[in-house]
PDB file of C-alpha atoms and ligand atoms in Angstrom:
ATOM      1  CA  UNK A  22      -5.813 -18.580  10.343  1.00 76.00           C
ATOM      2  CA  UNK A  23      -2.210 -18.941   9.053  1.00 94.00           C
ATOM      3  CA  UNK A  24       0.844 -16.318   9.046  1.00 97.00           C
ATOM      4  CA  UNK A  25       1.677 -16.536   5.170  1.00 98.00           C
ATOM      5  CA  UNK A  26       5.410 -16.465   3.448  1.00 98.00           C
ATOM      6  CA  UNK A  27       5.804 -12.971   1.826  1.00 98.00           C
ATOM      7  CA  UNK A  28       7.016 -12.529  -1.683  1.00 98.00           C
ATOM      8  CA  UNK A  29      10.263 -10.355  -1.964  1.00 98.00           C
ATOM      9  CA  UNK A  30      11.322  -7.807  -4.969  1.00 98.00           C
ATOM     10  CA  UNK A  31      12.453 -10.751  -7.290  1.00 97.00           C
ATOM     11  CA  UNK A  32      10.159 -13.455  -7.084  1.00 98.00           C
ATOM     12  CA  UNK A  33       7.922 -13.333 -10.563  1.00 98.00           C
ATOM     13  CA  UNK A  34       4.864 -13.360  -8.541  1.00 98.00           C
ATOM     14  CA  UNK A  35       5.522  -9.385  -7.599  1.00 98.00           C
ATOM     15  CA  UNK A  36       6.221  -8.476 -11.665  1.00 97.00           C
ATOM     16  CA  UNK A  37       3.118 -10.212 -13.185  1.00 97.00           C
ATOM     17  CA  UNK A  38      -0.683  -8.621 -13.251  1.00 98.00           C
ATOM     18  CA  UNK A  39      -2.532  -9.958 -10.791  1.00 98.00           C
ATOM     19  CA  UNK A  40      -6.006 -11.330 -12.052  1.00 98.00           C
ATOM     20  CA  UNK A  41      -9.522  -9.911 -11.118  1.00 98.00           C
ATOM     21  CA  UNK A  42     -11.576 -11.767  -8.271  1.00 98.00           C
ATOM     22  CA  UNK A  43     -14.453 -13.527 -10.220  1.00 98.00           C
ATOM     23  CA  UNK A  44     -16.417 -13.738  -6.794  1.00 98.00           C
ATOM     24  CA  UNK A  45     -16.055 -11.844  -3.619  1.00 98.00           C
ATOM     25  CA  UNK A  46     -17.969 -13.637  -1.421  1.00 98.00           C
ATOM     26  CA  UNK A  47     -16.046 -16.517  -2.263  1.00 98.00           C
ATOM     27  CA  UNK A  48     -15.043 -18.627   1.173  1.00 98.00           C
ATOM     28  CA  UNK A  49     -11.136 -18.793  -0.055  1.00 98.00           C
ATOM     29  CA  UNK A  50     -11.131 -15.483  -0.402  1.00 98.00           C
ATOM     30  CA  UNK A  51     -12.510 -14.644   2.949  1.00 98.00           C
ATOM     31  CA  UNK A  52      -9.892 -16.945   4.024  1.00 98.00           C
ATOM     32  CA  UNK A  53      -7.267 -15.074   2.020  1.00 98.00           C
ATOM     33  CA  UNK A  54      -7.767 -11.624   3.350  1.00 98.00           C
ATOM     34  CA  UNK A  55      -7.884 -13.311   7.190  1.00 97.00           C
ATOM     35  CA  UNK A  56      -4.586 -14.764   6.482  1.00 98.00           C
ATOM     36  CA  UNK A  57      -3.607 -11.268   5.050  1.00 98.00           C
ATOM     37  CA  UNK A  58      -4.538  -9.718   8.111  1.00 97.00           C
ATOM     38  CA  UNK A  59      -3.281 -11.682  10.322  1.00 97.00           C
ATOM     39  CA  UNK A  60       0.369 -11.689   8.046  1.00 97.00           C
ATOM     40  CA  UNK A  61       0.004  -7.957   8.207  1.00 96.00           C
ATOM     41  CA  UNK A  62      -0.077  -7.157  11.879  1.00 94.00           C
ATOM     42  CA  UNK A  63       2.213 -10.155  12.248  1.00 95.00           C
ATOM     43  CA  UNK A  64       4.702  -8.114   9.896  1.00 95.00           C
ATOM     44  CA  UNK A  65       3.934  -4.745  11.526  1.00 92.00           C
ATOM     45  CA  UNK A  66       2.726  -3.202   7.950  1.00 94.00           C
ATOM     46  CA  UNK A  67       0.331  -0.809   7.363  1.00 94.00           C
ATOM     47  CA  UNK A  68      -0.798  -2.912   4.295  1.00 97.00           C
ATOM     48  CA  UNK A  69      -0.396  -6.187   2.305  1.00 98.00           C
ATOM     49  CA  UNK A  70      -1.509  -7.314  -1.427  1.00 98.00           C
ATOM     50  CA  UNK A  71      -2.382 -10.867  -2.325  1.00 98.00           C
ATOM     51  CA  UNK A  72       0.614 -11.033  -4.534  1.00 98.00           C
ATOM     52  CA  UNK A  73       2.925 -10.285  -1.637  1.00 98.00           C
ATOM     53  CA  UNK A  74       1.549 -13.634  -0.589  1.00 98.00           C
ATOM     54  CA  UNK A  75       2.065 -15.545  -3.654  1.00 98.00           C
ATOM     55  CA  UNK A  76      -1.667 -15.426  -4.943  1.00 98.00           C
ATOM     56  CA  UNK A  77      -1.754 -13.596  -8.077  1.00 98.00           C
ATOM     57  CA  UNK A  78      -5.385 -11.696  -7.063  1.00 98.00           C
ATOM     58  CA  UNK A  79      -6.601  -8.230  -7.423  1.00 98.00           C
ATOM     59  CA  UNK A  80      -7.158  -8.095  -3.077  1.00 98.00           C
ATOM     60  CA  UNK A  81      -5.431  -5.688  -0.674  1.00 98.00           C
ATOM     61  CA  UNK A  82      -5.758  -5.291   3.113  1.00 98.00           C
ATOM     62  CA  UNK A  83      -4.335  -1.909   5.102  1.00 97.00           C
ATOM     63  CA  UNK A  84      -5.173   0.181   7.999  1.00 94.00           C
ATOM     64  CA  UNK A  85      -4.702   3.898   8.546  1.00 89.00           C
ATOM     65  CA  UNK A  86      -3.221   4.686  11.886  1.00 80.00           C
ATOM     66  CA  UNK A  87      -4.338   7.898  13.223  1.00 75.00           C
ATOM     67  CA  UNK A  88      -0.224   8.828  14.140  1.00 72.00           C
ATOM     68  CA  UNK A  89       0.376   8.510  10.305  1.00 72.00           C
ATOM     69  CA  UNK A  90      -2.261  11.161   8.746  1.00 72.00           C
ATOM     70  CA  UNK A  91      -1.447  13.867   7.123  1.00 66.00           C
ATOM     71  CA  UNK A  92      -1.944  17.344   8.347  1.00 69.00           C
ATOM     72  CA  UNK A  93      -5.514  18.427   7.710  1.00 71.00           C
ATOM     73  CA  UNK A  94      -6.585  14.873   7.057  1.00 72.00           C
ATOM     74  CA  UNK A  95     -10.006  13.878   8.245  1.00 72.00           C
ATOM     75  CA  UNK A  96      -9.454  10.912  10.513  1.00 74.00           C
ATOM     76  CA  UNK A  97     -10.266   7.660   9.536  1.00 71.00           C
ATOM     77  CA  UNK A  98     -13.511   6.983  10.894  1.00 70.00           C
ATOM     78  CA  UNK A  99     -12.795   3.413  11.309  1.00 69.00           C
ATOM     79  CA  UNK A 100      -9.763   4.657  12.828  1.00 71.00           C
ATOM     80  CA  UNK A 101      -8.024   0.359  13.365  1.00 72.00           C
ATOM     81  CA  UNK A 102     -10.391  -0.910  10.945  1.00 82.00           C
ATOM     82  CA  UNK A 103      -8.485  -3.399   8.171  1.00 93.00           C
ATOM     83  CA  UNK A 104      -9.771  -1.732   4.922  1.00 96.00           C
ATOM     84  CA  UNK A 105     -10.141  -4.683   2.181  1.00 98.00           C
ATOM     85  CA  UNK A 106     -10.818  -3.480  -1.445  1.00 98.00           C
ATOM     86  CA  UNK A 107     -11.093  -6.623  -4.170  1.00 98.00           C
ATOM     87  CA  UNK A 108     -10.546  -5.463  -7.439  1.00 98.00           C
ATOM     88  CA  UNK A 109      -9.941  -1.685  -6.584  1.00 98.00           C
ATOM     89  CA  UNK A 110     -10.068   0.607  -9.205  1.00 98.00           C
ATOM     90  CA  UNK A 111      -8.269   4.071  -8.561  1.00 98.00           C
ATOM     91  CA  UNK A 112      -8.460   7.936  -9.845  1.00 98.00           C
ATOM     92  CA  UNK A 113      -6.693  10.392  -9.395  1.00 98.00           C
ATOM     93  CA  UNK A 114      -8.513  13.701  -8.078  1.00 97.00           C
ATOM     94  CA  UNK A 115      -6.192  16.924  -9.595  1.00 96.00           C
ATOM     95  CA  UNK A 116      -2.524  16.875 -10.707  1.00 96.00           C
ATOM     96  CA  UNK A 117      -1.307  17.107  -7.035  1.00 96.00           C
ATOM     97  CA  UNK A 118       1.293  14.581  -6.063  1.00 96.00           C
ATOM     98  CA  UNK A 119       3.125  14.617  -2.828  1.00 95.00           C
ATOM     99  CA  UNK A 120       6.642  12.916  -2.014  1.00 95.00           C
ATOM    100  CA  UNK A 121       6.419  10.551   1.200  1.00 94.00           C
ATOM    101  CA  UNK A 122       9.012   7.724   2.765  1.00 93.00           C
ATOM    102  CA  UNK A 123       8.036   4.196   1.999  1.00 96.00           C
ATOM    103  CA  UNK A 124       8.850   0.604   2.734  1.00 96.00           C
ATOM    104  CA  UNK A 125       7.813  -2.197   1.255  1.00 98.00           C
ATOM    105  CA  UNK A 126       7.246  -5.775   3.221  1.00 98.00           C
ATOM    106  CA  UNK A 127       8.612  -7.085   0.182  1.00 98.00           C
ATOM    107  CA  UNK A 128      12.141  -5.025  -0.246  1.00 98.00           C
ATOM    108  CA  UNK A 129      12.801  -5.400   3.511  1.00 97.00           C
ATOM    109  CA  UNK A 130      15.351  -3.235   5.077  1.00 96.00           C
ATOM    110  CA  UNK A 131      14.716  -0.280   2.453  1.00 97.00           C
ATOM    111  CA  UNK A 132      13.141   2.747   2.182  1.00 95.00           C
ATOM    112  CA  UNK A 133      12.649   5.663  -0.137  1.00 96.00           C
ATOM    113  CA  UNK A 134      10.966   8.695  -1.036  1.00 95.00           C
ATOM    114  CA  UNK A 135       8.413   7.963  -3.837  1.00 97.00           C
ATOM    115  CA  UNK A 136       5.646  10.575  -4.895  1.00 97.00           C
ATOM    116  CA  UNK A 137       2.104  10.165  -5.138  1.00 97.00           C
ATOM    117  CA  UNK A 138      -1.235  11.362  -5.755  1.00 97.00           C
ATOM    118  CA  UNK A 139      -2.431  13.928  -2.996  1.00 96.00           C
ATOM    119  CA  UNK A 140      -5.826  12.813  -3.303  1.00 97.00           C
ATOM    120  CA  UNK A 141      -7.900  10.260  -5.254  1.00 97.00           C
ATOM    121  CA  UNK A 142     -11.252   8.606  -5.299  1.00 98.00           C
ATOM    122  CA  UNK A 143     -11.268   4.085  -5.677  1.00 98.00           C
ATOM    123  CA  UNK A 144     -13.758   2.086  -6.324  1.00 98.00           C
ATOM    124  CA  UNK A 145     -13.599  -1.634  -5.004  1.00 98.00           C
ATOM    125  CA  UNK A 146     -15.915  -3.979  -3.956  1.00 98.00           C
ATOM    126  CA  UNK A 147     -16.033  -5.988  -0.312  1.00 98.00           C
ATOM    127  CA  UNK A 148     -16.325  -8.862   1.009  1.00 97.00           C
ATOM    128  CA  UNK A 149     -20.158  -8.691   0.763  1.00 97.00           C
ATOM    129  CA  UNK A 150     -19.747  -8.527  -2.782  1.00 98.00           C
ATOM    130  CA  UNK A 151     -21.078  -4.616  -2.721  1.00 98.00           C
ATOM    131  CA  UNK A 152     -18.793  -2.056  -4.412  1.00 98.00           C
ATOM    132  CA  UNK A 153     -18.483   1.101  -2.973  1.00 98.00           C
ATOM    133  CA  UNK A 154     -16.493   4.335  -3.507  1.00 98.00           C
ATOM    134  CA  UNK A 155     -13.872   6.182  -1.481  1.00 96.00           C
ATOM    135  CA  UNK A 156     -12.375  10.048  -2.065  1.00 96.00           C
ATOM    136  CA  UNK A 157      -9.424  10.035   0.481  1.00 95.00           C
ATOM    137  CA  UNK A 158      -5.850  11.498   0.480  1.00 94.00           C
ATOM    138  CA  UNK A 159      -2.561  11.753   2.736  1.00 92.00           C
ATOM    139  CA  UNK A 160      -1.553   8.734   4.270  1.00 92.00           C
ATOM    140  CA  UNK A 161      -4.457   6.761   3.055  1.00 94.00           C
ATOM    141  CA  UNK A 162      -4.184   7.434  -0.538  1.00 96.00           C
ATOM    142  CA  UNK A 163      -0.801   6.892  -0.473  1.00 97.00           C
ATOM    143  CA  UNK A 164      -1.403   3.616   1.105  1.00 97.00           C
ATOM    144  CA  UNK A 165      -4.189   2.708  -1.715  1.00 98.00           C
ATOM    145  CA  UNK A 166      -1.500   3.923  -4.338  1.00 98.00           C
ATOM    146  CA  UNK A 167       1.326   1.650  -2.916  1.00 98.00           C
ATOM    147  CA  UNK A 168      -0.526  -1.491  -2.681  1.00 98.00           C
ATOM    148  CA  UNK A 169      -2.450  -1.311  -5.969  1.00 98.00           C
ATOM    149  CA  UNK A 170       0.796  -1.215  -7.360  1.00 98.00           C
ATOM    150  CA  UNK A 171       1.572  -4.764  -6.566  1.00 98.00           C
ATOM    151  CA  UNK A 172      -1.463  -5.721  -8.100  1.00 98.00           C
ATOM    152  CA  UNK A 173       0.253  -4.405 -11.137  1.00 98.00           C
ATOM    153  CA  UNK A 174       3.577  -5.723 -10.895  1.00 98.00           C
ATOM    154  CA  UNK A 175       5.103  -2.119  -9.164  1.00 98.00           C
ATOM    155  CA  UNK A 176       7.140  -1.751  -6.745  1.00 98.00           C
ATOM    156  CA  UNK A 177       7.886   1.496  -5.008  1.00 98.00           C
ATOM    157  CA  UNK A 178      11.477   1.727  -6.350  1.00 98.00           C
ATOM    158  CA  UNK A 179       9.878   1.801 -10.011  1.00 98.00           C
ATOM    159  CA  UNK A 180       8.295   4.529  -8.949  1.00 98.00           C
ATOM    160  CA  UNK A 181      11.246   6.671  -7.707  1.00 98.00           C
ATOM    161  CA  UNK A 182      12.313   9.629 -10.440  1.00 96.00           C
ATOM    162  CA  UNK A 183      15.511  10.095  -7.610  1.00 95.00           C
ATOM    163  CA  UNK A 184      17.354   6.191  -6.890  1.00 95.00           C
ATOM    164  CA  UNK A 185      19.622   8.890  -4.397  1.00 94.00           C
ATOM    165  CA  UNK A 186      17.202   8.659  -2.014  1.00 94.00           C
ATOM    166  CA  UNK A 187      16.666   4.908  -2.042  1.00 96.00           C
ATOM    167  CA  UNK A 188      18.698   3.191   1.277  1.00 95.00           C
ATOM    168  CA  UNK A 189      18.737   0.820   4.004  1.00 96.00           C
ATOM    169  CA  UNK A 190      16.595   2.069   6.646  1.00 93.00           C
ATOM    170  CA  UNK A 191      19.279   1.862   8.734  1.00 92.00           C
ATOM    171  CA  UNK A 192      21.243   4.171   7.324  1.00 91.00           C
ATOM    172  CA  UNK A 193      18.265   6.493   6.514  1.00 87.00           C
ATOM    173  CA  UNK A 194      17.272   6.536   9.837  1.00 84.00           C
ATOM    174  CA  UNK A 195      20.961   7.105  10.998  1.00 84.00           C
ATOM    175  CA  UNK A 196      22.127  10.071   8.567  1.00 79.00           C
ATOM    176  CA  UNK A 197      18.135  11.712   8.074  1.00 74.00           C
ATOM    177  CA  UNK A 198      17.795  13.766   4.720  1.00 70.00           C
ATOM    178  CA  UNK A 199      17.420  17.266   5.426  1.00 58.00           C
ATOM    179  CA  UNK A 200      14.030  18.355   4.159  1.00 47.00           C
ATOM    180  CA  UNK A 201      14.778  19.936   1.152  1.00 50.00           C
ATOM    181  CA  UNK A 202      15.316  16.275  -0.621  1.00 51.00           C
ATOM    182  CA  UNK A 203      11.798  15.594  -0.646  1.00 50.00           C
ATOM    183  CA  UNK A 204       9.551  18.277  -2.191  1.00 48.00           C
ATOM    184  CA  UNK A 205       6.599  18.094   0.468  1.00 47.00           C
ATOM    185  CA  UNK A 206       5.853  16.527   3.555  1.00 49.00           C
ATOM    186  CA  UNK A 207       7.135  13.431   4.473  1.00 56.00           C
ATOM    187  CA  UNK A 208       4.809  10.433   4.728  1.00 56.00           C
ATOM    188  CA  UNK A 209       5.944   6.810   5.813  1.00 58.00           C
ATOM    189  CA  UNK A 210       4.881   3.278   5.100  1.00 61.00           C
ATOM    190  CA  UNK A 211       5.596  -0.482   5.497  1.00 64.00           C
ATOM    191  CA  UNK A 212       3.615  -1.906   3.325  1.00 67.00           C
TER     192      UNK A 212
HETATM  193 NI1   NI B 316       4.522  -3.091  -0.606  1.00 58.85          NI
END
């Protein structure tokens, strides 16, 4: 097990496409997501992408702590249970999209208000090498949406229509928006 470097907003490794995992049951890629793990809870995120650790892969690792759902959402039965998806594919379910503080492991010291899909189904295969499908939303899709971005190249500030409400958590934290600057309820991540 090893605590690995993270990437930050800059590095080329966060701009490229990551490439698809030719075989899940691979043993460096077990290895991979334990060092993710481990680099996540070290970090105190809620989730980490293989190119936030310098490997350019299609992996992500996240939990969904029960103090972060949304209101109505179904728990997560798994409820402290690291969720890895290799190769995730995701769809959106309806036009919904809520707006939702985030931070990123990667643009440390920030955060923002970035919308996303309400709810969507993924697709992603384990580290058994079975796929399997997910319909989730809240705090969990938004999750999902936020680290698949990396595997893109995104990062949450790319997807912020309003740069106003982009600031050092310090700040945000010290002079809170009112509500009215973010459309819906307010969601928040480190990932
Ligand atoms: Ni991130």
């Amino acid at each position: 097990m090893a605590i690995l470097k993270i990437a930050r907003m800059g590095h080329p490794v966060l701009r490229r496409r990551a490439d698809p995992v030719a075989d899940p049951t691979a043993p460096e890629i077990r290895q991979l997501v334990r060092d993710m793990v481990e680099t996540v809870h070290d970090a105190d995120g809620a989730g980490l992408a293989a190119p936030q650790v310098h490997v350019p892969l299609r992996v992500v690792v996240f939990h969904v702590p029960g103090s972060r759902l949304a209101e109505g959402e179904a728990p997560d039965p798994e409820e402290g249970k690291i969720h890895v998806l290799i190769n995730p594919v995701i769809e959106p379910l309806g036009e919904e999209q809520v707006s939702g503080w985030e931070g990123c492991l990667s643009v440390p010291g920030f955060r923002g208000v970035v919308p996303r899909w309400k709810r969507l189904r993924y697709r992603a295969v384990g580290l058994d090498g079975k796929e399997f499908t997910r319909e989730v939303e809240g705090f969990h899709a938004r999750v999902v949406q936020h680290e698949c971005d990396h595997l893109d190249g995104i990062l949450y500030p790319m997807r912020m229509p309003d740069l106003t409400l982009l600031g050092f958590e310090e700040e945000m934290s010290r002079y809170p928006l009112g509500r009215d600057d973010a459309d819906d309820e307010i969601e928040e991540e480190e990932a």
